[in-house]
Amino acid sequence: MIVETGHYALVLALALALINSVLPIWGGATHDRRLMAVAPSAALAGFGLVAYAFFALTYAHIVSDFSLANVVENSHSAKPLIYKITGVWGNHEGSMLLWVLVLSVFAAAVALFSGSMPEELRANVLAVQSWIAAAFLLFILLTSNPFARLVDAPPEGNDLNPLLQDPGLATHPPLLYLGYVGLSITYSFAAAALISGRIDAVFARFVRPWTLIAWICLTLGIAMGSYWAYYTLGWGGFWFWDPVENASLMPWLAATALLHCTAVMEKRDALKIWTIFLAILAFSLSLLGTFLVRSGVLTSVHAFASDPTRGIFILAILVVFIGGSLALFAVRAGGLKQGGLFAPVSREGALVLNNLLLTTCCATVFIGTLYPLALEALTGEKISVGPPFFNLTFAPLFVPLFVLMPVGQNLAWKRGDLFGAAQRLGAAIGAGIIAMLVLAAWRGGPVVSVILSGLAVYVIIGSFADLIRRLFAGGASFAAAAQRALGLPRQALGTAFAHAGLGVTLLGLAATGWGAEKIIALKPGDIVEIGPYQLAFESVFSRQGPNYSEIVGRTIIRSNGLLKASIEPATRFYPTRRMSRAEAGIATLGLGQVYVSIADAAANGSVNARIFWKPLVALIWIGALIMAFGGGLSLSDRSFRIGVARRARKAAAIAQPAE
């Protein structure tokens, strides 16, 4: 019964979304406050219905209801409970339901926390969000129904893909969707502003926190996915420029540029066209990623579906929303008034250059990802565009961003002093040069690693240069500086931490050049040296899991005779799926990691193993956490709570029609 009501809840949610996509906009056009007031209530009700449908599907997975095709294809009664729950979105139908749930979460959040927003803007935002929800609810009900029943229910299910039976499934997709789909709300704000024709600093102030929330989640989601691939696939890599990896990177680049644009628009009432365009672009790239994963146009470990009908439906959604918004943008763009003027050498100018570089990086990834697909569709010729292309084209474009970030932070608004900014960055520049000289003398190795490490040190220190200058201005003591720190805007602190986090990630990436790798056949009793460690391969044994069996290779790690860690790399076999997967053994020692992946044991008891020493590799993901922390600091700034309400009331009073 719960399953049927979940299906009906989706039908009701579709009907409600269709109503909410029309009435609030009609109310805004006619200044009918009663019609505009429909939007928040309908958004909250829609969230309740979609959440109930998601609960119903989760319940079916937990109790192993094999009368449901979705449960049969993706679950097994012996599967651990955590994977029964996460398996709900470990498939096409369930992941699309999660997609719509996140859409409804953001709509409900706007409905709950938009009391200070102008009524017309709120109504239009929620209406546009309902357009998106209605399109995807229709897609689910017509092509991807998660509640489809089977006439003859089998006694057992087919189990979940072994690669997805991992704690990473509990965090990576939800976080990625909160970022990916969360960008829909920035799109809705942009479309709503274009519909009403009011694009000003108030709009920028309201859209910025939602962009920041989506950016934080997308940052964490990409980082979690990178680490999940790193320890699950068994090849020791954290990024392979897979088309679906690229599909998440492109919205992140666009959202990063959008964040900087909203900052300029809020403070200087400038870059309006950039802001609207990037808000549309970021969500459009999210839709493109959804199309790539579910259309069958590519083969990837991330791909969910290969049904052309579904791909055509999503392509139609993509065309309607991207084409419609760009058409509206083209109509309105000519009427946008020029905002505040600024000199080329200024913080605004640095942010414009930042956006040009970010969008060029995004375009490079876009071309490298889609060109092979377009070429195959048009000519039938297959080509491979992989890491060499992206490393040679993306990196040279991204490196100038690292140089620019601290400089931009130290330039004044409106008109800056480039020489003065360079002087304030003297300590950061000096520290970067010293780091390069020390590393060249101590580690030697790849020149690229030495240069990038020095650049990373420069970015980390330079990110805090402006704050340190402000804290110790006038020769203030440490006590006075600490007192001043309490009064610093959290947005400024958040920006510094986010930029420093990017520098920390760069340092982790640079250090991989000093790593080591060995591919070797190991027998119990063998000792292997890698980096500063000695690995003793003690034994190979079998172990039974709840729905798998595994071959485990117990390995002891020592340094100069001292025990450092014990790891158990394994190869797991899932009999229901008839599939195997590697379970790497990883020991984090300081900020570096020893990584061991093994294959099945041979008749003589030996196993083929891949062994890595990766110095400072943990910094790659620690940097992402620091970036997200910086975003959270900015989000907690009181201006997002007080400033928004104050400006909104003023704007609403000005816009209020005479009685």
Coordinates of N, CA, C and O in Angstrom, one line a residue, residues 387-522:
P387 N 43.4 12.4 -20.5 CA 44.2 13.3 -19.6 C 45.3 14.1 -20.4 O 45.5 15.3 -20.0
P388 N 46.0 13.6 -21.4 CA 47.0 14.4 -22.0 C 46.5 15.7 -22.6 O 47.1 16.8 -22.4
F389 N 45.3 15.6 -23.2 CA 44.7 16.9 -23.8 C 44.4 17.9 -22.7 O 44.7 19.0 -22.8
F390 N 43.7 17.4 -21.7 CA 43.2 18.3 -20.6 C 44.4 18.8 -19.8 O 44.4 20.0 -19.4
N391 N 45.4 18.0 -19.6 CA 46.6 18.5 -18.8 C 47.3 19.6 -19.6 O 47.9 20.5 -19.0
L392 N 47.3 19.5 -20.9 CA 48.1 20.5 -21.7 C 47.2 21.7 -22.0 O 47.8 22.8 -22.3
T393 N 45.9 21.6 -21.9 CA 45.1 22.8 -22.2 C 44.5 23.5 -21.0 O 44.4 24.7 -20.9
F394 N 44.1 22.6 -20.0 CA 43.4 23.2 -18.8 C 44.4 23.8 -17.9 O 44.2 24.9 -17.4
A395 N 45.5 23.1 -17.6 CA 46.5 23.5 -16.6 C 47.0 24.9 -16.9 O 47.1 25.8 -16.1
P396 N 47.5 25.2 -18.2 CA 48.0 26.5 -18.5 C 47.0 27.6 -18.3 O 47.4 28.8 -18.1
L397 N 45.7 27.3 -18.4 CA 44.7 28.3 -18.2 C 44.4 28.5 -16.7 O 44.1 29.6 -16.3
F398 N 44.5 27.4 -15.9 CA 44.2 27.5 -14.5 C 45.3 28.1 -13.7 O 45.0 28.8 -12.7
V399 N 46.5 27.9 -14.1 CA 47.7 28.4 -13.3 C 47.6 29.9 -13.1 O 47.8 30.4 -12.0
P400 N 47.3 30.7 -14.2 CA 47.2 32.2 -14.0 C 46.2 32.6 -12.9 O 46.3 33.6 -12.3
L401 N 45.1 31.7 -12.7 CA 44.1 32.0 -11.7 C 44.8 32.0 -10.3 O 44.4 32.9 -9.5
F402 N 45.7 31.1 -10.1 CA 46.4 31.0 -8.8 C 47.2 32.3 -8.6 O 47.3 32.8 -7.4
V403 N 47.9 32.7 -9.6 CA 48.7 33.9 -9.5 C 47.8 35.1 -9.2 O 48.1 36.0 -8.4
L404 N 46.6 35.2 -9.9 CA 45.7 36.3 -9.8 C 45.0 36.4 -8.5 O 44.7 37.5 -8.0
M405 N 44.6 35.3 -7.8 CA 43.8 35.3 -6.7 C 44.3 36.2 -5.5 O 43.6 37.2 -5.1
P406 N 45.5 36.1 -5.0 CA 46.0 37.0 -4.0 C 46.1 38.4 -4.4 O 45.8 39.4 -3.6
V407 N 46.4 38.6 -5.7 CA 46.5 40.0 -6.2 C 45.2 40.7 -6.2 O 45.0 41.8 -5.7
G408 N 44.1 40.0 -6.7 CA 42.8 40.6 -6.6 C 42.3 40.9 -5.2 O 41.7 41.9 -5.0
Q409 N 42.6 40.0 -4.3 CA 42.2 40.3 -2.9 C 42.9 41.6 -2.3 O 42.3 42.2 -1.4
N410 N 44.0 41.9 -2.8 CA 44.8 43.1 -2.3 C 44.6 44.4 -3.1 O 45.3 45.4 -2.8
L411 N 43.7 44.3 -4.1 CA 43.4 45.5 -4.8 C 42.2 46.2 -4.2 O 41.3 45.5 -3.7
A412 N 42.1 47.5 -4.3 CA 41.0 48.2 -3.8 C 39.8 48.2 -4.8 O 40.0 47.9 -6.0
W413 N 38.6 48.4 -4.3 CA 37.4 48.4 -5.2 C 37.5 49.7 -6.0 O 38.1 50.7 -5.6
K414 N 37.0 49.7 -7.2 CA 36.9 50.8 -8.1 C 38.2 51.2 -8.8 O 38.3 51.3 -10.0
R415 N 39.2 51.5 -8.0 CA 40.5 51.8 -8.6 C 41.6 51.3 -7.6 O 41.6 51.7 -6.4
G416 N 42.5 50.4 -8.1 CA 43.5 49.8 -7.3 C 44.9 50.2 -7.7 O 45.1 50.9 -8.7
D417 N 45.9 49.8 -6.9 CA 47.3 50.1 -7.1 C 48.0 48.7 -7.3 O 48.2 48.0 -6.3
L418 N 48.3 48.4 -8.5 CA 48.9 47.1 -8.8 C 50.3 46.9 -8.1 O 50.6 45.9 -7.5
F419 N 51.1 48.0 -8.1 CA 52.4 47.9 -7.4 C 52.2 47.8 -5.9 O 53.0 47.0 -5.3
G420 N 51.3 48.5 -5.4 CA 51.0 48.4 -3.9 C 50.6 47.0 -3.5 O 51.0 46.5 -2.5
A421 N 49.7 46.4 -4.4 CA 49.3 45.0 -4.1 C 50.4 44.1 -4.1 O 50.5 43.2 -3.3
A422 N 51.3 44.3 -5.1 CA 52.5 43.4 -5.2 C 53.4 43.6 -3.9 O 54.0 42.6 -3.4
Q423 N 53.5 44.8 -3.4 CA 54.3 45.0 -2.2 C 53.7 44.3 -1.0 O 54.4 43.7 -0.2
R424 N 52.3 44.4 -0.9 CA 51.7 43.7 0.2 C 51.8 42.2 0.1 O 51.7 41.5 1.1
L425 N 52.1 41.7 -1.1 CA 52.2 40.2 -1.3 C 53.7 39.8 -1.2 O 54.0 38.7 -1.6
G426 N 54.6 40.7 -0.8 CA 56.0 40.5 -0.8 C 56.4 39.2 0.0 O 57.1 38.4 -0.4
A427 N 55.8 39.1 1.2 CA 56.1 37.9 2.0 C 55.6 36.6 1.3 O 56.3 35.6 1.4
A428 N 54.4 36.7 0.7 CA 53.9 35.5 0.1 C 54.8 35.1 -1.1 O 55.1 33.9 -1.4
I429 N 55.2 36.1 -1.9 CA 56.0 35.8 -3.1 C 57.4 35.2 -2.6 O 57.9 34.2 -3.2
G430 N 57.9 35.8 -1.6 CA 59.2 35.4 -1.0 C 59.1 33.9 -0.5 O 60.0 33.1 -0.8
A431 N 58.0 33.6 0.2 CA 57.8 32.3 0.7 C 57.7 31.3 -0.4 O 58.2 30.1 -0.3
G432 N 57.0 31.6 -1.5 CA 56.8 30.7 -2.6 C 58.2 30.4 -3.3 O 58.5 29.3 -3.6
I433 N 59.0 31.5 -3.4 CA 60.3 31.3 -4.1 C 61.2 30.4 -3.2 O 61.9 29.5 -3.6
I434 N 61.2 30.7 -1.9 CA 62.0 29.9 -0.9 C 61.6 28.4 -1.0 O 62.4 27.5 -1.0
A435 N 60.2 28.2 -1.0 CA 59.7 26.8 -1.1 C 60.2 26.1 -2.3 O 60.6 24.9 -2.2
M436 N 60.2 26.8 -3.4 CA 60.7 26.2 -4.7 C 62.2 25.8 -4.5 O 62.7 24.8 -4.9
L437 N 63.0 26.8 -4.0 CA 64.5 26.5 -3.9 C 64.7 25.3 -2.9 O 65.6 24.5 -3.2
V438 N 64.0 25.3 -1.8 CA 64.2 24.2 -0.8 C 63.8 22.9 -1.4 O 64.6 21.9 -1.3
L439 N 62.7 22.8 -2.1 CA 62.2 21.6 -2.7 C 63.1 21.1 -3.8 O 63.4 19.9 -3.9
A440 N 63.6 22.1 -4.6 CA 64.5 21.7 -5.7 C 65.8 21.1 -5.1 O 66.4 20.1 -5.7
A441 N 66.3 21.7 -4.0 CA 67.6 21.1 -3.4 C 67.3 19.8 -2.6 O 68.2 18.9 -2.6
W442 N 66.2 19.7 -2.0 CA 65.9 18.6 -1.1 C 65.3 17.4 -1.9 O 65.9 16.3 -1.8
R443 N 64.3 17.6 -2.7 CA 63.6 16.5 -3.3 C 64.0 16.4 -4.8 O 63.9 15.3 -5.4
G444 N 64.4 17.5 -5.4 CA 64.7 17.4 -6.9 C 63.4 17.1 -7.6 O 62.4 17.6 -7.4
G445 N 63.5 16.1 -8.5 CA 62.3 15.6 -9.1 C 61.8 16.5 -10.2 O 62.5 17.4 -10.7
P446 N 60.5 16.3 -10.5 CA 59.9 17.0 -11.7 C 59.9 18.5 -11.4 O 59.5 19.0 -10.3
V447 N 60.3 19.3 -12.4 CA 60.3 20.7 -12.3 C 58.9 21.3 -12.1 O 58.7 22.2 -11.3
V448 N 57.9 20.6 -12.7 CA 56.6 21.1 -12.6 C 56.1 21.0 -11.2 O 55.4 21.9 -10.6
S449 N 56.5 19.9 -10.5 CA 56.1 19.8 -9.1 C 56.7 20.9 -8.2 O 56.1 21.4 -7.3
V450 N 58.0 21.2 -8.5 CA 58.7 22.2 -7.7 C 58.0 23.6 -7.9 O 57.7 24.3 -6.9
I451 N 57.7 23.9 -9.2 CA 57.0 25.2 -9.5 C 55.6 25.3 -8.9 O 55.3 26.3 -8.3
L452 N 54.8 24.3 -9.0 CA 53.5 24.3 -8.5 C 53.4 24.3 -7.0 O 52.6 24.9 -6.4
S453 N 54.4 23.7 -6.4 CA 54.5 23.7 -4.9 C 54.8 25.1 -4.4 O 54.1 25.6 -3.5
G454 N 55.7 25.8 -5.1 CA 56.0 27.2 -4.7 C 54.8 28.1 -5.0 O 54.4 29.0 -4.2
L455 N 54.1 27.8 -6.1 CA 52.8 28.6 -6.4 C 51.8 28.4 -5.3 O 51.1 29.3 -4.9
A456 N 51.7 27.1 -4.8 CA 50.7 26.8 -3.8 C 51.0 27.5 -2.5 O 50.1 28.0 -1.8
V457 N 52.3 27.5 -2.1 CA 52.7 28.3 -0.9 C 52.3 29.7 -1.0 O 51.8 30.4 -0.1
Y458 N 52.6 30.3 -2.2 CA 52.3 31.7 -2.5 C 50.8 32.0 -2.3 O 50.4 33.0 -1.7
V459 N 50.0 31.1 -2.8 CA 48.5 31.3 -2.8 C 48.0 31.2 -1.3 O 47.2 32.0 -0.8
I460 N 48.5 30.2 -0.6 CA 48.1 30.0 0.8 C 48.4 31.2 1.7 O 47.5 31.7 2.4
I461 N 49.6 31.7 1.6 CA 50.0 32.8 2.4 C 49.4 34.1 1.9 O 48.9 34.9 2.6
G462 N 49.4 34.2 0.5 CA 48.8 35.4 -0.1 C 47.3 35.6 0.2 O 46.8 36.7 0.2
S463 N 46.6 34.5 0.4 CA 45.2 34.6 0.7 C 44.9 35.3 2.0 O 43.8 35.9 2.1
F464 N 45.8 35.3 2.9 CA 45.6 36.0 4.2 C 46.3 37.3 4.3 O 46.3 38.0 5.4
A465 N 47.0 37.7 3.2 CA 47.9 38.9 3.3 C 47.0 40.2 3.6 O 47.4 41.0 4.5
D466 N 45.9 40.3 2.9 CA 45.1 41.5 3.1 C 44.5 41.5 4.5 O 44.5 42.6 5.2
L467 N 44.1 40.4 5.0 CA 43.5 40.3 6.4 C 44.6 40.7 7.4 O 44.3 41.4 8.4
I468 N 45.8 40.1 7.2 CA 46.9 40.4 8.2 C 47.2 41.9 8.2 O 47.5 42.5 9.2
R469 N 47.2 42.5 7.0 CA 47.5 43.9 6.9 C 46.5 44.7 7.6 O 46.8 45.7 8.4
R470 N 45.2 44.3 7.5 CA 44.1 45.1 8.2 C 44.2 44.9 9.7 O 43.9 45.8 10.5
L471 N 44.6 43.7 10.1 CA 44.7 43.4 11.6 C 45.8 44.1 12.3 O 45.7 44.6 13.4
F472 N 46.9 44.2 11.6 CA 48.1 44.8 12.2 C 48.4 46.3 11.7 O 49.5 46.8 11.8
A473 N 47.3 46.9 11.1 CA 47.5 48.3 10.6 C 47.9 49.2 11.7 O 47.3 49.1 12.9
G474 N 48.8 50.1 11.4 CA 49.2 51.1 12.5 C 50.1 50.5 13.5 O 50.2 51.1 14.6
G475 N 50.7 49.4 13.2 CA 51.6 48.8 14.2 C 50.9 48.2 15.4 O 51.5 48.2 16.5
A476 N 49.7 47.7 15.2 CA 48.9 47.1 16.3 C 49.6 45.9 16.9 O 50.3 45.2 16.2
S477 N 49.4 45.7 18.2 CA 49.9 44.6 18.9 C 49.1 43.3 18.6 O 48.1 43.4 18.0
F478 N 49.6 42.2 19.1 CA 48.9 40.9 18.8 C 47.6 41.0 19.5 O 46.6 40.5 19.0
A479 N 47.5 41.5 20.7 CA 46.3 41.6 21.5 C 45.3 42.5 20.7 O 44.1 42.1 20.6
A480 N 45.7 43.6 20.2 CA 44.8 44.5 19.4 C 44.4 43.8 18.1 O 43.2 44.0 17.7
A481 N 45.3 43.1 17.5 CA 45.0 42.4 16.3 C 43.9 41.3 16.5 O 43.0 41.1 15.7
A482 N 44.1 40.6 17.7 CA 43.1 39.6 18.0 C 41.7 40.2 18.2 O 40.7 39.6 17.9
Q483 N 41.7 41.4 18.9 CA 40.4 42.1 19.1 C 39.8 42.5 17.8 O 38.6 42.4 17.6
R484 N 40.6 43.0 16.9 CA 40.1 43.4 15.5 C 39.6 42.2 14.8 O 38.6 42.3 14.0
A485 N 40.2 41.0 15.0 CA 39.8 39.8 14.2 C 38.4 39.5 14.5 O 37.6 39.0 13.6
L486 N 37.9 39.8 15.7 CA 36.5 39.5 16.1 C 35.5 40.3 15.3 O 34.4 39.9 15.1
G487 N 36.0 41.5 14.9 CA 35.1 42.3 14.1 C 35.2 42.2 12.6 O 34.5 42.9 11.9
L488 N 36.1 41.4 12.2 CA 36.2 41.2 10.7 C 35.0 40.6 10.1 O 34.4 39.7 10.7
P489 N 34.5 41.0 8.9 CA 33.4 40.4 8.3 C 33.7 38.9 7.9 O 34.8 38.6 7.5
R490 N 32.8 38.1 8.2 CA 33.0 36.7 7.9 C 33.1 36.4 6.4 O 33.8 35.4 6.1
Q491 N 32.6 37.2 5.6 CA 32.7 37.1 4.2 C 34.2 37.2 3.8 O 34.7 36.4 3.0
A492 N 34.9 38.2 4.4 CA 36.3 38.3 4.1 C 37.1 37.1 4.6 O 38.0 36.6 3.9
L493 N 36.8 36.6 5.8 CA 37.5 35.4 6.3 C 37.2 34.2 5.4 O 38.1 33.4 5.1
G494 N 35.9 34.1 5.0 CA 35.6 33.0 4.2 C 36.3 33.0 2.9 O 36.7 31.9 2.4
T495 N 36.4 34.2 2.3 CA 37.1 34.3 1.0 C 38.6 33.8 1.1 O 39.1 33.1 0.3
A496 N 39.2 34.3 2.2 CA 40.6 33.9 2.5 C 40.8 32.4 2.6 O 41.7 31.8 2.0
F497 N 39.9 31.8 3.4 CA 40.0 30.4 3.6 C 39.7 29.6 2.3 O 40.3 28.6 2.0
A498 N 38.7 30.0 1.6 CA 38.4 29.3 0.3 C 39.5 29.4 -0.7 O 39.9 28.4 -1.3
H499 N 40.2 30.5 -0.8 CA 41.3 30.7 -1.7 C 42.5 29.8 -1.2 O 43.2 29.2 -1.9
A500 N 42.7 29.9 0.2 CA 43.8 29.1 0.7 C 43.6 27.6 0.5 O 44.5 26.8 0.3
G501 N 42.3 27.2 0.6 CA 42.0 25.8 0.4 C 42.3 25.3 -1.0 O 42.8 24.2 -1.2
L502 N 42.1 26.2 -1.9 CA 42.5 25.9 -3.3 C 44.0 25.7 -3.4 O 44.5 24.8 -4.1
G503 N 44.8 26.6 -2.7 CA 46.2 26.4 -2.6 C 46.7 25.1 -2.0 O 47.6 24.5 -2.4
V504 N 46.0 24.7 -0.9 CA 46.3 23.5 -0.2 C 46.1 22.3 -1.2 O 46.9 21.4 -1.3
T505 N 45.0 22.3 -2.0 CA 44.7 21.3 -2.9 C 45.8 21.2 -4.0 O 46.3 20.2 -4.4
L506 N 46.2 22.4 -4.5 CA 47.3 22.5 -5.5 C 48.6 21.9 -4.9 O 49.3 21.2 -5.6
L507 N 48.9 22.1 -3.6 CA 50.1 21.6 -3.0 C 50.0 20.0 -3.0 O 51.0 19.4 -3.3
G508 N 48.8 19.5 -2.7 CA 48.7 18.0 -2.7 C 48.9 17.5 -4.1 O 49.5 16.4 -4.3
L509 N 48.3 18.2 -5.1 CA 48.5 17.7 -6.5 C 49.9 17.8 -7.0 O 50.4 16.9 -7.6
A510 N 50.6 18.9 -6.6 CA 52.0 19.0 -7.0 C 52.9 17.9 -6.4 O 53.8 17.4 -7.0
A511 N 52.6 17.5 -5.1 CA 53.4 16.5 -4.4 C 53.3 15.2 -5.1 O 54.2 14.3 -4.8
T512 N 52.3 14.9 -5.9 CA 52.2 13.6 -6.5 C 53.3 13.3 -7.4 O 53.6 12.1 -7.7
G513 N 54.0 14.3 -7.9 CA 55.2 14.1 -8.7 C 56.3 13.5 -8.0 O 57.2 12.9 -8.7
W514 N 56.4 13.5 -6.7 CA 57.4 12.8 -5.9 C 57.0 11.4 -5.4 O 57.7 10.8 -4.7
G515 N 55.8 11.0 -5.9 CA 55.4 9.7 -5.4 C 56.1 8.5 -6.1 O 57.0 8.7 -7.0
A516 N 55.8 7.3 -5.8 CA 56.4 6.1 -6.3 C 55.3 5.1 -6.6 O 54.3 5.0 -5.8
E517 N 55.5 4.2 -7.5 CA 54.6 3.1 -7.9 C 55.3 1.9 -8.2 O 56.4 1.9 -8.9
K518 N 54.8 0.7 -7.8 CA 55.4 -0.6 -8.1 C 54.3 -1.5 -8.4 O 53.3 -1.6 -7.7
I519 N 54.5 -2.3 -9.5 CA 53.5 -3.4 -9.8 C 54.4 -4.7 -9.7 O 55.4 -4.8 -10.4
I520 N 53.9 -5.5 -8.8 CA 54.8 -6.7 -8.4 C 53.9 -7.8 -8.0 O 52.8 -7.7 -7.5
A521 N 54.4 -9.1 -8.2 CA 53.8 -10.3 -7.6 C 54.4 -10.5 -6.3 O 55.6 -10.6 -6.1
L522 N 53.5 -10.7 -5.3 CA 53.9 -10.8 -3.9 C 53.5 -12.2 -3.4 O 52.4 -12.7 -3.7

